[in-house]
GROMACS .gro file of C-alpha atoms in nm:
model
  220
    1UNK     CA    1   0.397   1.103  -1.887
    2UNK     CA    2   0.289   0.750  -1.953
    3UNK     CA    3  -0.073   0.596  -1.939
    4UNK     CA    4   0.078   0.360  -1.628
    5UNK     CA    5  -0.117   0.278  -1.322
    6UNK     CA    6   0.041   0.273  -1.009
    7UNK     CA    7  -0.168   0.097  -0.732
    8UNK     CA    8  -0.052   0.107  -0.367
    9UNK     CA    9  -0.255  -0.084  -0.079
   10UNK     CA   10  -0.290  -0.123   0.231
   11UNK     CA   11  -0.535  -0.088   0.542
   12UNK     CA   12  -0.422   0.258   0.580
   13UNK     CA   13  -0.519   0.226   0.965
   14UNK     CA   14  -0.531   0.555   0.938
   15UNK     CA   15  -0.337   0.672   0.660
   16UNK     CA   16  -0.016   0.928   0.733
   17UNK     CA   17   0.186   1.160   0.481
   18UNK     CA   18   0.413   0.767   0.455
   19UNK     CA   19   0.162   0.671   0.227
   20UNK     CA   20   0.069   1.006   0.041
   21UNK     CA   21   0.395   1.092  -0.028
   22UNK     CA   22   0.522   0.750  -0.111
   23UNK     CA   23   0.235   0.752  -0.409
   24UNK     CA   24   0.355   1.123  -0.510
   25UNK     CA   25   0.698   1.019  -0.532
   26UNK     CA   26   0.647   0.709  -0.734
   27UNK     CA   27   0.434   0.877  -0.961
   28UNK     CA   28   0.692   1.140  -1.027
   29UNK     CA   29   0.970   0.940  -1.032
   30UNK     CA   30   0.845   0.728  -1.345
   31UNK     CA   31   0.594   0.954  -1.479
   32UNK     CA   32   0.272   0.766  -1.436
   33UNK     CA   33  -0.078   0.903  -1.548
   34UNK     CA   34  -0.203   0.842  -1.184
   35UNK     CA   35  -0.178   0.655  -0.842
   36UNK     CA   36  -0.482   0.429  -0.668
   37UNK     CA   37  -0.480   0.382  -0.356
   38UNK     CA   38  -0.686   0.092  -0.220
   39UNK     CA   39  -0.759   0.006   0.137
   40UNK     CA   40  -0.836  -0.350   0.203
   41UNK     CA   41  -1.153  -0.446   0.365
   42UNK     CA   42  -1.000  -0.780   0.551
   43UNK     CA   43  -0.595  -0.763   0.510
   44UNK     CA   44  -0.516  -1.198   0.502
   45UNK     CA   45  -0.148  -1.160   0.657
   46UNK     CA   46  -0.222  -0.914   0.947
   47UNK     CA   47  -0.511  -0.902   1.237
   48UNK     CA   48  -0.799  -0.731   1.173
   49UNK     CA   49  -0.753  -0.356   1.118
   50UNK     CA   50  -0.883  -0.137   1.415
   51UNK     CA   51  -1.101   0.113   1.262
   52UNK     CA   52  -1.432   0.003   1.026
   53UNK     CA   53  -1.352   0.018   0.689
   54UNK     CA   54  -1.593   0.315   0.644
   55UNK     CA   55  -1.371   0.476   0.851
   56UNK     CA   56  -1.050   0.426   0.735
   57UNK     CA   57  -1.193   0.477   0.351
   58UNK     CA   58  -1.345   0.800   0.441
   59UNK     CA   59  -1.008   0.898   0.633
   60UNK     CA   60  -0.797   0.810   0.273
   61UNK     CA   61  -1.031   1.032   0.098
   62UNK     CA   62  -0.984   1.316   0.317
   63UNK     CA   63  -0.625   1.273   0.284
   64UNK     CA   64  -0.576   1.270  -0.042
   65UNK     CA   65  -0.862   1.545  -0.147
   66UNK     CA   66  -0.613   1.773  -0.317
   67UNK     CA   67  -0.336   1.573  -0.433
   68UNK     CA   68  -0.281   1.578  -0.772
   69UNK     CA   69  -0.283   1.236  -0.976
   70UNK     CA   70  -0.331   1.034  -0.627
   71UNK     CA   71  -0.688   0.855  -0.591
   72UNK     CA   72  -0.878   0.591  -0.395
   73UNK     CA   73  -1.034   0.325  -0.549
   74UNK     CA   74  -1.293   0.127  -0.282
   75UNK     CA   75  -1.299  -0.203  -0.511
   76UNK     CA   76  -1.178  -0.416  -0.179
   77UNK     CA   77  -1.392  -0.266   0.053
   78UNK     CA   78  -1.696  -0.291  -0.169
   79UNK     CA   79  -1.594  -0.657  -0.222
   80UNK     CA   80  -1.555  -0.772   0.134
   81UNK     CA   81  -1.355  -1.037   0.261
   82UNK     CA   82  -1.030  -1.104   0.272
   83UNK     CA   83  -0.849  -0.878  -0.001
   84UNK     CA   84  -0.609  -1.081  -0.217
   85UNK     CA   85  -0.406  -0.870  -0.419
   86UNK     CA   86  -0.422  -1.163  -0.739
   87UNK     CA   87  -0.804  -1.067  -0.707
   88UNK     CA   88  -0.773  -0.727  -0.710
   89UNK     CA   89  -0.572  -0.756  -1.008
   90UNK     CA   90  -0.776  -0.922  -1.247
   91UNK     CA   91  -1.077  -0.686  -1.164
   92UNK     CA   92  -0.859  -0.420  -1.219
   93UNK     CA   93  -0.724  -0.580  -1.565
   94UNK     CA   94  -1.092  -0.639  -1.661
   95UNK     CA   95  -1.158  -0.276  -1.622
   96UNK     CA   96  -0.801  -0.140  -1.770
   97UNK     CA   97  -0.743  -0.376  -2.086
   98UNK     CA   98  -0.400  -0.313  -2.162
   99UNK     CA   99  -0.323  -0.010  -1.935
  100UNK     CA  100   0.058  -0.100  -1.780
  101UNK     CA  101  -0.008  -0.151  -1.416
  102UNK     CA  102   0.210  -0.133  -1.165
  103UNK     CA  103   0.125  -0.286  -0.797
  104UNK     CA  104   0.383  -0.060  -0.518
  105UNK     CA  105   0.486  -0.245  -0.227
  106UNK     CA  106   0.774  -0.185   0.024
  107UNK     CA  107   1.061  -0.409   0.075
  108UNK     CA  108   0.929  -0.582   0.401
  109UNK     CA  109   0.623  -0.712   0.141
  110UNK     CA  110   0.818  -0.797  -0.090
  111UNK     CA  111   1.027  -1.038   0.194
  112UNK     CA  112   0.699  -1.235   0.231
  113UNK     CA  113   0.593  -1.235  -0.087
  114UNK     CA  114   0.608  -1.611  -0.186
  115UNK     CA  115   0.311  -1.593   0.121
  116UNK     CA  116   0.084  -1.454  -0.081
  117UNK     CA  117  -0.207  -1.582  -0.207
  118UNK     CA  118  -0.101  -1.725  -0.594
  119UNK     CA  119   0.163  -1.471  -0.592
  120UNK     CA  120   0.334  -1.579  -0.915
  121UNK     CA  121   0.033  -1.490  -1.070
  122UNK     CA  122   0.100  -1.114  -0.934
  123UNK     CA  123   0.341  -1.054  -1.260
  124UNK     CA  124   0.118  -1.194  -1.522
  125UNK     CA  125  -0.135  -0.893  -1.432
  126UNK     CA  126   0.126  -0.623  -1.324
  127UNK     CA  127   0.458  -0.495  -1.278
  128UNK     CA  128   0.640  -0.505  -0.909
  129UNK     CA  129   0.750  -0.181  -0.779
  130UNK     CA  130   0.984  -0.267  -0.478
  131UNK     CA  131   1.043   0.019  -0.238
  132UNK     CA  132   1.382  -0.013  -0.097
  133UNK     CA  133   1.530   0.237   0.133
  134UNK     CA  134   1.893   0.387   0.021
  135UNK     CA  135   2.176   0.155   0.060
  136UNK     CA  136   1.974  -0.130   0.139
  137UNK     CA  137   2.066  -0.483   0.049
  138UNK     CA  138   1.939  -0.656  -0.247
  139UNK     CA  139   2.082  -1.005  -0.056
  140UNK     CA  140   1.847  -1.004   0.247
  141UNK     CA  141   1.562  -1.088  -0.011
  142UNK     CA  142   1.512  -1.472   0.025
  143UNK     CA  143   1.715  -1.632  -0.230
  144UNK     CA  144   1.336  -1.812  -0.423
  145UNK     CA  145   1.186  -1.501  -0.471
  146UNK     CA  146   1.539  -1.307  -0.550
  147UNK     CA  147   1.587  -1.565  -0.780
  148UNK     CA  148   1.241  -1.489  -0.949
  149UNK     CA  149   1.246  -1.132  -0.967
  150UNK     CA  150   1.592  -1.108  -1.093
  151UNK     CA  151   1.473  -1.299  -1.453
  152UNK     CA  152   1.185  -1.036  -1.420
  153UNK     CA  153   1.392  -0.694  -1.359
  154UNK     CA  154   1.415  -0.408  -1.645
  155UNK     CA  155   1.660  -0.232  -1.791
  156UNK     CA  156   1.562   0.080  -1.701
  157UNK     CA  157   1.186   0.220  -1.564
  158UNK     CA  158   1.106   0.315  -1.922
  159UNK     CA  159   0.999  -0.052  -1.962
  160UNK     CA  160   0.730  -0.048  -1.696
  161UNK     CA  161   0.542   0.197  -1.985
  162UNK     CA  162   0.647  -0.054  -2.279
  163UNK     CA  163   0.501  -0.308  -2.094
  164UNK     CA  164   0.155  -0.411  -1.963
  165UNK     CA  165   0.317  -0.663  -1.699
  166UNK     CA  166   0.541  -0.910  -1.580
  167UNK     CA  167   0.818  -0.697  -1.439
  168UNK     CA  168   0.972  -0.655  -1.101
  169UNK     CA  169   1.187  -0.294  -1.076
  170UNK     CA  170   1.320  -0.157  -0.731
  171UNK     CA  171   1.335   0.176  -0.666
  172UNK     CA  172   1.518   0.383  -0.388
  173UNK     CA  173   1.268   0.655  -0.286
  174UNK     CA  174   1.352   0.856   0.071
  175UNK     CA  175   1.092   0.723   0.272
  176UNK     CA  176   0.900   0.910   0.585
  177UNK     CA  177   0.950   0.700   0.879
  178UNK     CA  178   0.586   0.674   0.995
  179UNK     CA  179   0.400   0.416   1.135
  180UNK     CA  180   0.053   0.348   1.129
  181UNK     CA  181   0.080   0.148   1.416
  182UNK     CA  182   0.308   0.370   1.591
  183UNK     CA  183   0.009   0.673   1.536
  184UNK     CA  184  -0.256   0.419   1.679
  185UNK     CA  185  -0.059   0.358   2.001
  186UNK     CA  186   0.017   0.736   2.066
  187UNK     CA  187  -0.375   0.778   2.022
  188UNK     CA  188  -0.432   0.509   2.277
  189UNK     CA  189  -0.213   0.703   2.505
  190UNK     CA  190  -0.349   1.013   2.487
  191UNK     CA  191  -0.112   1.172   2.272
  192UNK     CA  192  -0.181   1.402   1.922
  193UNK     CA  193   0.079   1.244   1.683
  194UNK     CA  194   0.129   1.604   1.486
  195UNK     CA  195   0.294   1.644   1.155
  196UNK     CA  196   0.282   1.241   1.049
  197UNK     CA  197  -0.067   1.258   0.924
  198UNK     CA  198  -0.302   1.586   0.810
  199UNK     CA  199  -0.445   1.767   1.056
  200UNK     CA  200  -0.813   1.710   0.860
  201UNK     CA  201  -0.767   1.347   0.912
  202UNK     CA  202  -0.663   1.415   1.296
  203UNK     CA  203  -0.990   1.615   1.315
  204UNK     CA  204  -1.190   1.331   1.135
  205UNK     CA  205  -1.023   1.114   1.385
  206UNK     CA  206  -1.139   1.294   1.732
  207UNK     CA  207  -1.473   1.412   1.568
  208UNK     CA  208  -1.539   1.013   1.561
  209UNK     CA  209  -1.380   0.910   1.882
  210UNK     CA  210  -1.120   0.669   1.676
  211UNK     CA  211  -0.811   0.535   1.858
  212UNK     CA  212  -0.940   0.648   2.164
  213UNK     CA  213  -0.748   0.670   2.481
  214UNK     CA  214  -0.696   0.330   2.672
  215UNK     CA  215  -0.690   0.320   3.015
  216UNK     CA  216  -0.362   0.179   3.205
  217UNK     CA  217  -0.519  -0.175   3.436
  218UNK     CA  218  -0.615  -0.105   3.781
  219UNK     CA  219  -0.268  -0.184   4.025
  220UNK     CA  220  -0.404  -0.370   4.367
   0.00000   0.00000   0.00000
């Protein structure tokens, strides 16, 4: 195992087994030292996430209690505003020296990447793990960042430990299809989305009255 850091984010609103075993399975796969998982106080891409971030931190901690090698680092959330991943970065290179980190993001991310805020700057403080589902199409990337991550790409994962930064590998990982959106709306309904999240962070969720029911409009 390698001294790598893996860090996934996200607003983890809440956070389902998608996420946990997404950060297992990366860290397995190329033998990191551990996995951080940061929640984002104020995503800048997406509307406002619906629980507090209290909430949604304390939810990721229950979540994660007794996995092995998987942790959550509150750096965004203790920072406020909106959570640039460049800025994240650099605080987490300030604290890491030359630790090899590795920032996780899923294909549809990595789509929009050239959005983000001084995103060529990404690979000067970390590598980019790409998760792509199997069989899927290195083409549908648009051709400016394909172009940019192909000069950047490995020649095997071995080189994500050799190196503190700068790299952009894929990897195809069998992914969970959850949704964290998909979890709030069955809330909203009513419904008990079993088996997608764990059943601690389902308790933490009606013990606090989160995603509560919404009631259908009044027909006259």
């Amino acid at each position: 195992m390698n001294r790598s850091i893996a860090i996934l984010g996200g607003t983890f609103d809440p956070v389902h087994y998608g996420h946990i075993r997404s950060a297992v399975a990366v860290r397995e796969h190329l033998g990191l030292s551990g996995v951080r998982l940061i929640p984002s106080y104020e995503p800048p891409h997406r509307s406002r996430p619906e629980c507090s971030a209290d909430h949604r931190l304390a939810m990721l901690r229950i979540a994660v209690e007794d996995v092995s090698g998987v942790t959550v680092d509150d750096r965004e959330i203790q920072r406020q505003g909106i959570s640039y991943t460049v800025d994240t970065l650099r605080s987490l290179r300030e604290e890491l020296a030359d630790v090899p980190l590795c920032i996780v993001l899923g294909m549809d991310a990595f789509y929009t990447l050239d959005q983000w805020y001084e995103w060529r700057k990404v690979a000067d403080l970390a590598h980019l793990v790409v998760l792509k589902r199997p069989g899927h199409d290195k083409s549908l990337v648009p051709v400016g960042i394909r172009e940019w991550a192909a000069e950047r790409e490995p020649v095997n994962t071995d080189d994500l430990g050799y190196n503190v930064s700068g790299l952009v590998a894929y990897l195809e990982l069998e992914q969970i299809p959850a949704s964290s959106t998909d979890i709030r709306n069955a809330f909203h309904r009513g419904d008990v989305p079993c088996g997608i999240l764990p059943g601690a962070v389902i308790q933490y969720i009606n013990h606090h009255g989160l995603y509560q029911q919404r009631k259908s409009p009044l027909r006259v």
